[in-house]
Amino acid sequence: FGWEQALADDLTLGAGLALYFYPLATDTTVYLEPSATVTYSTDVDLRLGLFYYYGIQDAIEYDRYLYVNPAVVKSVELGEALSLDLTGAFGLKVPTGDAAKAAYDKTNTMDALVSAALSYSINDGMTVAPKVNFGWTNIDRADFADTVMTYGGVDFEWAL
């Protein structure tokens, strides 16, 4: 769920709420993630996101942290309904509570992401975007190859 409101021609405020549910995990886990973003649009979009990742059950109370996520996004129009969207982002986890502070003892607290998506607007409210991503996170005492990942996916957006 998400909401956006233009504050000015080049400034947008966003809010969101996500629920993560893993019913097939050994112990069913549920996470709640409220978020707020502010985006300044110029030749590139400059975005600052604040997310609060909250593990609901006491057994996963170590997974409670504020996530600060500045990003730079550039969209290149390739046609009337097609664009190439490039993103570079950095993330910082700020643990909340004693269990989270112990779990994130200076490892897996920072990450970086570079992604490219080919966005196709099906109509005014629907977009599909296959995406490829390259990510990194800081893992204590790990080789660089163990701290990076490449993955793909498809984003679907439907604006009501």
Backbone as a printed PyTorch tensor [residue, N CA C, xyz], in Angstrom:
tensor([[[  0.8460,  -1.1610,   0.0000],
         [  0.0000,   0.0000,   0.0000],
         [  0.8920,   1.2250,   0.0000]],

        [[  0.5700,   2.2210,  -0.8210],
         [  1.3560,   3.4350,  -0.8640],
         [  0.5320,   4.6400,  -1.2600]],

        [[  1.0340,   5.8030,  -0.9330],
         [  0.3690,   7.0660,  -1.2110],
         [  1.4340,   8.0920,  -1.5460]],

        [[  1.1490,   8.9690,  -2.5070],
         [  2.0570,  10.0660,  -2.8600],
         [  1.2710,  11.3470,  -3.0090]],

        [[  1.9170,  12.4540,  -2.6330],
         [  1.2970,  13.7670,  -2.7720],
         [  2.3640,  14.7580,  -3.2140]],

        [[  2.0840,  15.4770,  -4.2980],
         [  3.0030,  16.5230,  -4.7510],
         [  2.8980,  17.7010,  -3.7990]],

        [[  4.0380,  18.1550,  -3.2980],
         [  4.0860,  19.3300,  -2.4280],
         [  4.3970,  20.5770,  -3.2390]],

        [[  5.0720,  20.3820,  -4.3580],
         [  5.4290,  21.4470,  -5.2970],
         [  5.6710,  20.7690,  -6.6350]],

        [[  5.9800,  21.5470,  -7.6680],
         [  6.2100,  20.9600,  -8.9940],
         [  7.3160,  19.9130,  -8.9860]],

        [[  8.3210,  20.1030,  -8.1470],
         [  9.4810,  19.2120,  -8.1540],
         [  9.6910,  18.4590,  -6.8410]],

        [[  8.7080,  18.4820,  -5.9380],
         [  8.8580,  17.8590,  -4.6280],
         [  7.6350,  16.9960,  -4.3100]],

        [[  7.8920,  15.7200,  -3.9680],
         [  6.8140,  14.7660,  -3.6890],
         [  7.0600,  14.0980,  -2.3470]],

        [[  5.9940,  13.9330,  -1.5900],
         [  6.0350,  13.2180,  -0.3240],
         [  5.2900,  11.9050,  -0.5030]],

        [[  5.8530,  10.8250,   0.0230],
         [  5.2100,   9.5240,  -0.0770],
         [  5.1300,   8.8450,   1.2720]],

        [[  4.1620,   7.9550,   1.4030],
         [  4.0200,   7.1440,   2.6190],
         [  3.5810,   5.7550,   2.1730]],

        [[  3.9780,   4.7570,   2.9270],
         [  3.6190,   3.3980,   2.5620],
         [  3.5410,   2.4870,   3.7660]],

        [[  2.9710,   1.3330,   3.5470],
         [  2.8910,   0.3060,   4.5720],
         [  2.9620,  -1.0450,   3.8770]],

        [[  3.9290,  -1.8570,   4.2830],
         [  4.0890,  -3.1940,   3.7090],
         [  3.9730,  -4.2270,   4.8290]],

        [[  3.4400,  -5.3800,   4.4730],
         [  3.3370,  -6.5010,   5.3950],
         [  4.0310,  -7.6810,   4.7380]],

        [[  4.9980,  -8.2730,   5.4380],
         [  5.7090,  -9.4470,   4.9390],
         [  5.2680, -10.6300,   5.7840]],

        [[  4.8390, -11.7000,   5.1140],
         [  4.3020, -12.8700,   5.7960],
         [  4.9300, -14.1010,   5.1690]],

        [[  5.5580, -14.9350,   5.9770],
         [  6.2420, -16.1330,   5.4900],
         [  5.5520, -17.3670,   6.0650]],

        [[  4.4510, -17.8240,   5.4620],
         [  3.6780, -18.9270,   6.0340],
         [  4.3660, -20.2830,   5.9650]],

        [[  5.3250, -20.4750,   5.0680],
         [  5.9830, -21.7740,   4.9400],
         [  7.3040, -21.8560,   5.6980]],

        [[  7.6610, -20.8010,   6.4140],
         [  8.8850, -20.8260,   7.2240],
         [  8.6990, -21.7960,   8.3830]],

        [[  9.8060, -22.2710,   8.9360],
         [  9.7480, -23.1880,  10.0710],
         [  8.8670, -22.6100,  11.1740]],

        [[  9.1090, -21.3610,  11.5200],
         [  8.2400, -20.6270,  12.4350],
         [  7.6550, -19.4720,  11.6310]],

        [[  6.3440, -19.4410,  11.4930],
         [  5.7080, -18.3830,  10.7110],
         [  6.1450, -17.0240,  11.2460]],

        [[  6.6330, -16.2040,  10.3500],
         [  7.1080, -14.8840,  10.7500],
         [  6.3370, -13.8070,  10.0040]],

        [[  6.1180, -12.7010,  10.6910],
         [  5.3920, -11.5740,  10.1240],
         [  6.1680, -10.3040,  10.4310]],

        [[  6.3420,  -9.4810,   9.3930],
         [  7.0250,  -8.2000,   9.5340],
         [  6.0980,  -7.0910,   9.0450]],

        [[  6.1690,  -5.9530,   9.6860],
         [  5.4350,  -4.7730,   9.2920],
         [  6.4580,  -3.6960,   8.9450]],

        [[  6.2090,  -2.9460,   7.8590],
         [  7.1760,  -1.9310,   7.4490],
         [  6.4670,  -0.6500,   6.9940]],

        [[  6.2710,   0.3020,   7.9080],
         [  5.7940,   1.6150,   7.4930],
         [  6.9620,   2.4010,   6.8890]],

        [[  6.6400,   3.3140,   5.9630],
         [  7.7110,   4.0700,   5.3170],
         [  7.2620,   5.4800,   4.9620]],

        [[  8.2450,   6.3520,   4.7790],
         [  8.0190,   7.7170,   4.3100],
         [  9.1510,   8.0650,   3.3610]],

        [[  8.8150,   8.7390,   2.2700],
         [  9.8320,   9.1560,   1.3060],
         [  9.5770,  10.6040,   0.9000]],

        [[ 10.6520,  11.2750,   0.5640],
         [ 10.5690,  12.5900,  -0.0400],
         [ 11.4430,  12.5430,  -1.2900]],

        [[ 10.9150,  13.0510,  -2.4080],
         [ 11.6250,  13.0020,  -3.6880],
         [ 11.6870,  14.3850,  -4.2940]],

        [[ 12.8980,  14.7930,  -4.6610],
         [ 13.1110,  16.0470,  -5.3760],
         [ 13.4500,  15.6900,  -6.8210]],

        [[ 12.6120,  16.1460,  -7.7500],
         [ 12.7810,  15.7950,  -9.1630],
         [ 13.4570,  16.9260,  -9.9220]],

        [[ 14.5530,  16.5710, -10.5680],
         [ 15.2810,  17.4860, -11.4370],
         [ 15.7100,  16.6490, -12.6400]],

        [[ 16.8960,  16.8270, -13.1830],
         [ 17.3520,  15.9540, -14.2730],
         [ 17.4150,  14.4980, -13.8060]],

        [[ 17.6850,  14.3260, -12.5280],
         [ 17.5980,  13.0180, -11.8720],
         [ 16.6940,  13.1920, -10.6650]],

        [[ 16.1060,  12.0990, -10.1990],
         [ 15.2890,  12.1660,  -8.9880],
         [ 16.1760,  11.8590,  -7.7930]],

        [[ 16.1400,  12.7250,  -6.7910],
         [ 16.8650,  12.5220,  -5.5410],
         [ 15.8310,  12.1440,  -4.4900]],

        [[ 15.9900,  10.9470,  -3.9260],
         [ 14.9820,  10.4220,  -3.0060],
         [ 15.6150,  10.0670,  -1.6660]],

        [[ 14.9150,  10.3700,  -0.5990],
         [ 15.3170,   9.9300,   0.7300],
         [ 14.1590,   9.1410,   1.3120]],

        [[ 14.4360,   7.8860,   1.6550],
         [ 13.4060,   7.0250,   2.2340],
         [ 13.7480,   6.6590,   3.6640]],

        [[ 12.7360,   6.6420,   4.5100],
         [ 12.8620,   6.1710,   5.8820],
         [ 11.8680,   5.0300,   6.0550]],

        [[ 12.3720,   3.8780,   6.4810],
         [ 11.5560,   2.6800,   6.6300],
         [ 11.7700,   2.1400,   8.0410]],

        [[ 10.7130,   1.6420,   8.6650],
         [ 10.8770,   0.9890,   9.9560],
         [ 10.4770,  -0.4720,   9.7850]],

        [[ 11.4680,  -1.3580,   9.8360],
         [ 11.2770,  -2.7910,   9.6580],
         [ 11.0390,  -3.3860,  11.0400]],

        [[  9.8660,  -3.9820,  11.2510],
         [  9.4650,  -4.4260,  12.5790],
         [  9.0540,  -5.8840,  12.5610]],

        [[  9.8800,  -6.7480,  13.1620],
         [  9.5260,  -8.1490,  13.3490],
         [  8.4950,  -8.2440,  14.4530]],

        [[  7.2910,  -8.7020,  14.1220],
         [  6.1720,  -8.6210,  15.0630],
         [  6.3150,  -9.5820,  16.2470]],

        [[  6.6750, -10.8410,  15.9980],
         [  6.7620, -11.8070,  17.0970],
         [  7.9860, -11.5230,  17.9670]],

        [[  7.8860, -11.8680,  19.2540],
         [  9.0060, -11.6870,  20.1690],
         [ 10.2360, -12.4780,  19.7320]],

        [[ 10.0130, -13.6240,  19.0860],
         [ 11.1300, -14.4740,  18.6460],
         [ 11.9780, -13.7920,  17.5690]],

        [[ 11.4520, -12.7900,  16.9060],
         [ 12.2140, -12.0800,  15.8760],
         [ 12.3640, -10.5930,  16.2310]],

        [[ 12.3880, -10.3000,  17.5220],
         [ 12.5340,  -8.9120,  17.9430],
         [ 13.9080,  -8.3370,  17.5660]],

        [[ 14.8640,  -9.2030,  17.2030],
         [ 16.1620,  -8.7170,  16.7370],
         [ 16.0450,  -8.0670,  15.3600]],

        [[ 14.9450,  -8.3040,  14.6560],
         [ 14.7280,  -7.7220,  13.3340],
         [ 13.8290,  -6.4920,  13.4290]],

        [[ 14.2840,  -5.5220,  14.1940],
         [ 13.5640,  -4.2500,  14.3370],
         [ 14.5830,  -3.1330,  14.1660]],

        [[ 14.4280,  -2.3980,  13.0690],
         [ 15.3860,  -1.3330,  12.8100],
         [ 14.8170,  -0.2670,  11.8960]],

        [[ 15.3860,   0.9250,  12.0270],
         [ 15.1100,   2.0240,  11.1180],
         [ 16.0770,   1.8820,   9.9500]],

        [[ 15.5710,   2.0310,   8.7360],
         [ 16.3940,   1.9060,   7.5330],
         [ 16.3640,   3.2420,   6.8060]],

        [[ 17.5190,   3.8750,   6.6740],
         [ 17.6630,   5.1550,   5.9970],
         [ 18.2160,   4.8680,   4.6090]],

        [[ 17.5160,   5.3570,   3.5570],
         [ 17.8270,   4.9300,   2.1980],
         [ 17.8020,   6.0980,   1.2010]],

        [[ 18.9320,   6.8210,   1.0480],
         [ 19.0030,   7.8200,  -0.0190],
         [ 19.2420,   7.1330,  -1.3630]],

        [[ 18.6800,   7.7160,  -2.4330],
         [ 18.8160,   7.1080,  -3.7580],
         [ 18.8120,   8.1840,  -4.8340]],

        [[ 19.4210,   7.8390,  -5.9600],
         [ 19.4040,   8.6620,  -7.1650],
         [ 18.7770,   7.8160,  -8.2620]],

        [[ 17.7680,   8.3670,  -8.9450],
         [ 17.0380,   7.6290,  -9.9750],
         [ 17.0280,   8.4550, -11.2520]],

        [[ 17.3330,   7.8150, -12.3590],
         [ 17.2990,   8.4720, -13.6700],
         [ 16.4330,   7.6200, -14.5840]],

        [[ 15.4500,   8.2480, -15.2010],
         [ 14.5800,   7.5650, -16.1450],
         [ 14.8450,   8.1200, -17.5360]],

        [[ 15.1200,   7.2160, -18.4840],
         [ 15.4000,   7.6000, -19.8720],
         [ 14.2560,   7.0740, -20.7320]],

        [[ 13.5190,   7.9940, -21.3670],
         [ 12.4060,   7.5940, -22.2280],
         [ 12.9500,   6.9300, -23.4890]],

        [[ 12.4670,   5.7280, -23.7840],
         [ 12.8800,   4.9970, -24.9790],
         [ 11.7710,   4.9720, -26.0300]],

        [[ 10.6040,   5.3740, -25.6540],
         [  9.4430,   5.3900, -26.5440],
         [  8.2610,   5.9260, -25.7840]],

        [[  7.0960,   5.9240, -26.4230],
         [  5.9050,   6.4940, -25.7970],
         [  5.5280,   5.7770, -24.4980]],

        [[  5.6960,   4.4740, -24.4320],
         [  5.2880,   3.7070, -23.2510],
         [  6.4530,   2.9400, -22.6170]],

        [[  7.6760,   3.2120, -23.0530],
         [  8.8310,   2.4290, -22.6100],
         [  9.9170,   3.3440, -22.0630]],

        [[ 10.4870,   2.9650, -20.9130],
         [ 11.5900,   3.7420, -20.3500],
         [ 12.5990,   2.8180, -19.6720]],

        [[ 13.8290,   3.2820, -19.6010],
         [ 14.8920,   2.6020, -18.8720],
         [ 15.0930,   3.3700, -17.5830]],

        [[ 14.8890,   2.7080, -16.4450],
         [ 14.9940,   3.3410, -15.1390],
         [ 16.2350,   2.8290, -14.4290]],

        [[ 17.1600,   3.7360, -14.1340],
         [ 18.4280,   3.4020, -13.4870],
         [ 18.4170,   3.9490, -12.0570]],

        [[ 18.8340,   3.1210, -11.1060],
         [ 18.8170,   3.5220,  -9.7020],
         [ 20.1410,   3.1870,  -9.0400]],

        [[ 20.6180,   4.1050,  -8.2310],
         [ 21.7490,   3.8750,  -7.3440],
         [ 21.3070,   4.2540,  -5.9440]],

        [[ 21.5140,   3.3760,  -4.9780],
         [ 21.0150,   3.6410,  -3.6260],
         [ 21.9970,   3.1280,  -2.5830]],

        [[ 21.9130,   3.7000,  -1.4100],
         [ 22.7020,   3.2890,  -0.2590],
         [ 21.7320,   3.1110,   0.9000]],

        [[ 21.9760,   2.1370,   1.7460],
         [ 21.1010,   1.9240,   2.8940],
         [ 21.8780,   1.7860,   4.1780]],

        [[ 21.3000,   2.2770,   5.2490],
         [ 21.9110,   2.1890,   6.5680],
         [ 20.8550,   1.7180,   7.5610]],

        [[ 21.1520,   0.5990,   8.2540],
         [ 20.2450,   0.0790,   9.2840],
         [ 20.6390,   0.6780,  10.6240]],

        [[ 19.6340,   1.1790,  11.3350],
         [ 19.8390,   1.6950,  12.6880],
         [ 18.9950,   0.8120,  13.6130]],

        [[ 19.6360,  -0.1560,  14.3040],
         [ 18.8850,  -1.0880,  15.1450],
         [ 18.1490,  -0.3640,  16.2670]],

        [[ 16.9670,  -0.8700,  16.6080],
         [ 16.2000,  -0.3270,  17.7240],
         [ 15.9690,  -1.4560,  18.7230]],

        [[ 16.1750,  -1.1800,  19.9600],
         [ 16.0160,  -2.2010,  20.9980],
         [ 17.3000,  -2.9900,  21.2060]],

        [[ 17.4370,  -3.5840,  22.3790],
         [ 18.6560,  -4.3080,  22.7570],
         [ 18.9160,  -5.5230,  21.8860]],

        [[ 17.8820,  -6.3000,  21.5550],
         [ 18.0660,  -7.5190,  20.7500],
         [ 18.5650,  -7.1660,  19.3560]],

        [[ 18.0120,  -6.1220,  18.7540],
         [ 18.4470,  -5.7030,  17.4140],
         [ 19.8620,  -5.1510,  17.4510]],

        [[ 20.1840,  -4.3960,  18.4860],
         [ 21.5420,  -3.8340,  18.5980],
         [ 22.5770,  -4.9460,  18.7220]],

        [[ 22.2460,  -6.0230,  19.4270],
         [ 23.1680,  -7.1550,  19.5570],
         [ 23.2720,  -7.9250,  18.2420]],

        [[ 22.1620,  -8.0770,  17.5160],
         [ 22.1540,  -8.8490,  16.2690],
         [ 22.8990,  -8.1380,  15.1470]],

        [[ 22.8520,  -6.8120,  15.1310],
         [ 23.4870,  -6.0460,  14.0540],
         [ 24.7370,  -5.3380,  14.5630]],

        [[ 25.5730,  -6.0590,  15.2530],
         [ 26.8050,  -5.5120,  15.8200],
         [ 27.7960,  -5.1620,  14.7130]],

        [[ 27.5140,  -4.0930,  13.9970],
         [ 28.3740,  -3.5530,  12.9410],
         [ 28.5610,  -4.4860,  11.7430]],

        [[ 27.7280,  -5.4860,  11.5970],
         [ 27.7530,  -6.3200,  10.4040],
         [ 26.3570,  -6.3260,   9.8000]],

        [[ 26.2900,  -6.3420,   8.4880],
         [ 25.0310,  -6.2820,   7.7610],
         [ 24.2200,  -5.0470,   8.1490]],

        [[ 24.9200,  -3.9210,   8.3100],
         [ 24.2570,  -2.6650,   8.6810],
         [ 24.2460,  -1.6490,   7.5490]],

        [[ 25.0030,  -1.9050,   6.4920],
         [ 25.0510,  -1.0040,   5.3400],
         [ 24.8770,  -1.8180,   4.0700]],

        [[ 24.2800,  -1.2030,   3.0530],
         [ 24.1830,  -1.8780,   1.7700],
         [ 24.1630,  -0.8550,   0.6490]],

        [[ 24.4340,  -1.3220,  -0.5360],
         [ 24.3740,  -0.4890,  -1.7360],
         [ 23.6570,  -1.2890,  -2.8110]],

        [[ 22.9710,  -0.5770,  -3.6940],
         [ 22.1990,  -1.2330,  -4.7430],
         [ 22.3050,  -0.4200,  -6.0230]],

        [[ 22.5380,  -1.1120,  -7.1150],
         [ 22.4690,  -0.5280,  -8.4530],
         [ 21.4830,  -1.3860,  -9.2290]],

        [[ 20.5000,  -0.7520,  -9.8620],
         [ 19.5220,  -1.5400, -10.6060],
         [ 19.1430,  -0.8430, -11.9010]],

        [[ 18.6790,  -1.6690, -12.8370],
         [ 18.1840,  -1.1860, -14.1270],
         [ 16.8840,  -1.9100, -14.4180]],

        [[ 15.8510,  -1.1370, -14.7510],
         [ 14.5420,  -1.7100, -15.0610],
         [ 14.0730,  -1.1760, -16.4060]],

        [[ 13.4370,  -2.0230, -17.1540],
         [ 12.8310,  -1.6470, -18.4300],
         [ 11.3240,  -1.5700, -18.1820]],

        [[ 10.8090,  -0.3430, -18.0070],
         [  9.4120,  -0.1320, -17.6260],
         [  8.5330,   0.0450, -18.8520]],

        [[  7.4610,  -0.7320, -18.8860],
         [  6.4980,  -0.6390, -19.9710],
         [  5.1290,  -0.2780, -19.3910]],

        [[  4.5710,   0.8460, -19.8260],
         [  3.2480,   1.2720, -19.3740],
         [  2.1940,   0.5880, -20.2290]],

        [[  1.4530,  -0.3140, -19.6110],
         [  0.4050,  -1.0460, -20.3160],
         [ -0.7610,  -0.1160, -20.6270]],

        [[ -1.1090,   0.7160, -19.6470],
         [ -2.1240,   1.7550, -19.8150],
         [ -1.8120,   2.8500, -18.7970]],

        [[ -2.7350,   3.7750, -18.5830],
         [ -2.4540,   4.8950, -17.6780],
         [ -2.1510,   4.4770, -16.2460]],

        [[ -2.6660,   3.3500, -15.7990],
         [ -2.4690,   2.9610, -14.4100],
         [ -1.6410,   1.7260, -14.1690]],

        [[ -1.2660,   1.0050, -15.2320],
         [ -0.5470,  -0.2580, -15.0360],
         [  0.8130,  -0.2220, -15.7220]],

        [[  1.8260,  -0.6840, -14.9760],
         [  3.1970,  -0.7410, -15.4900],
         [  3.8030,  -2.0830, -15.1220]],

        [[  4.5790,  -2.6520, -16.0300],
         [  5.3450,  -3.8570, -15.7570],
         [  6.8080,  -3.5260, -16.0530]],

        [[  7.7170,  -3.9870, -15.1810],
         [  9.1210,  -3.6170, -15.3270],
         [ 10.0400,  -4.7670, -14.9370]],

        [[ 10.5710,  -5.5180, -15.9190],
         [ 11.6270,  -6.4770, -15.5780],
         [ 12.8600,  -5.7040, -15.1200]],

        [[ 13.5510,  -6.2690, -14.1180],
         [ 14.6300,  -5.5260, -13.4770],
         [ 15.8010,  -6.4440, -13.1630]],

        [[ 17.0120,  -5.9070, -13.2760],
         [ 18.2120,  -6.6020, -12.8340],
         [ 18.8750,  -5.7280, -11.7650]],

        [[ 19.3990,  -6.3760, -10.7150],
         [ 19.9570,  -5.6670,  -9.5670],
         [ 21.3300,  -6.2200,  -9.2090]],

        [[ 22.1720,  -5.3360,  -8.7050],
         [ 23.4570,  -5.7200,  -8.1410],
         [ 23.5150,  -5.0970,  -6.7560]],

        [[ 23.7070,  -5.9260,  -5.7370],
         [ 23.7120,  -5.4160,  -4.3740],
         [ 24.9500,  -5.8260,  -3.6020]],

        [[ 25.2310,  -5.0700,  -2.5560],
         [ 26.3490,  -5.3340,  -1.6520],
         [ 25.8850,  -5.0470,  -0.2300]],

        [[ 26.3810,  -5.8100,   0.7360],
         [ 26.1760,  -5.5020,   2.1390],
         [ 27.4780,  -5.7700,   2.8930]],

        [[ 27.6750,  -5.0710,   4.0040],
         [ 28.8790,  -5.2980,   4.7950],
         [ 28.6710,  -6.4860,   5.7230]],

        [[ 29.4280,  -7.5330,   5.4890],
         [ 29.3860,  -8.7140,   6.3550],
         [ 30.7700,  -8.8680,   6.9560]],

        [[ 30.8120,  -8.8510,   8.2630],
         [ 32.0770,  -8.9040,   8.9890],
         [ 32.8480, -10.1820,   8.6630]],

        [[ 34.1320, -10.0460,   8.4090],
         [ 35.0630, -11.1540,   8.1590],
         [ 34.6430, -12.0250,   6.9790]],

        [[ 34.0670, -11.4200,   5.9410],
         [ 33.6750, -12.1800,   4.7530],
         [ 34.4530, -11.6710,   3.5410]],

        [[ 34.7430, -12.5700,   2.6140],
         [ 35.3540, -12.1570,   1.3550],
         [ 34.3600, -11.2970,   0.5850]],

        [[ 34.8820, -10.4100,  -0.2610],
         [ 34.0210,  -9.5130,  -1.0270],
         [ 32.9730, -10.2960,  -1.8270]],

        [[ 33.3800, -11.3980,  -2.4230],
         [ 32.4520, -12.1970,  -3.2350],
         [ 31.2640, -12.7070,  -2.4120]],

        [[ 31.4510, -12.8610,  -1.1060],
         [ 30.3650, -13.3190,  -0.2390],
         [ 29.4530, -12.1900,   0.2170]],

        [[ 29.7840, -10.9520,  -0.1330],
         [ 28.9860,  -9.8030,   0.3010],
         [ 28.1820,  -9.1810,  -0.8370]],

        [[ 28.2880,  -9.7440,  -2.0380],
         [ 27.5730,  -9.1860,  -3.1910],
         [ 26.5630, -10.1940,  -3.7340]],

        [[ 25.5910,  -9.6630,  -4.4470],
         [ 24.6040, -10.5320,  -5.0770],
         [ 24.0660,  -9.8470,  -6.3290]],

        [[ 23.6700, -10.6620,  -7.2580],
         [ 22.9940, -10.1990,  -8.4670],
         [ 21.6980, -10.9720,  -8.5550]],

        [[ 20.6260, -10.2530,  -8.8140],
         [ 19.3330, -10.9210,  -8.8980],
         [ 18.4080, -10.1250,  -9.8010]],

        [[ 17.3640, -10.7680, -10.2560],
         [ 16.4050, -10.1260, -11.1270],
         [ 14.9980, -10.2840, -10.5900]],

        [[ 14.1080,  -9.6080, -11.2280],
         [ 12.7070,  -9.6980, -10.8150],
         [ 11.8390,  -8.9310, -11.7970]],

        [[ 10.5700,  -8.9320, -11.5140],
         [  9.6120,  -8.1750, -12.3120],
         [  8.7280,  -7.3970, -11.3470]],

        [[  8.6790,  -6.0770, -11.5230],
         [  7.8200,  -5.2180, -10.7090],
         [  6.5210,  -4.9740, -11.4610]],

        [[  5.4160,  -5.0690, -10.7440],
         [  4.1030,  -4.7350, -11.2940],
         [  3.5600,  -3.5610, -10.4830]],

        [[  3.0420,  -2.5480, -11.1650],
         [  2.4570,  -1.4060, -10.4800],
         [  1.0730,  -1.1550, -11.0430]],

        [[  0.1450,  -0.9260, -10.1560],
         [ -1.2220,  -0.6310, -10.5600],
         [ -1.7050,   0.5390,  -9.7260]],

        [[ -1.8270,   1.6920, -10.3320],
         [ -2.2890,   2.8950,  -9.6520],
         [ -3.7990,   2.9860,  -9.7540]],

        [[ -4.4440,   3.0870,  -8.6200],
         [ -5.9120,   3.1780,  -8.5980],
         [ -6.3700,   4.6240,  -8.6290]]])
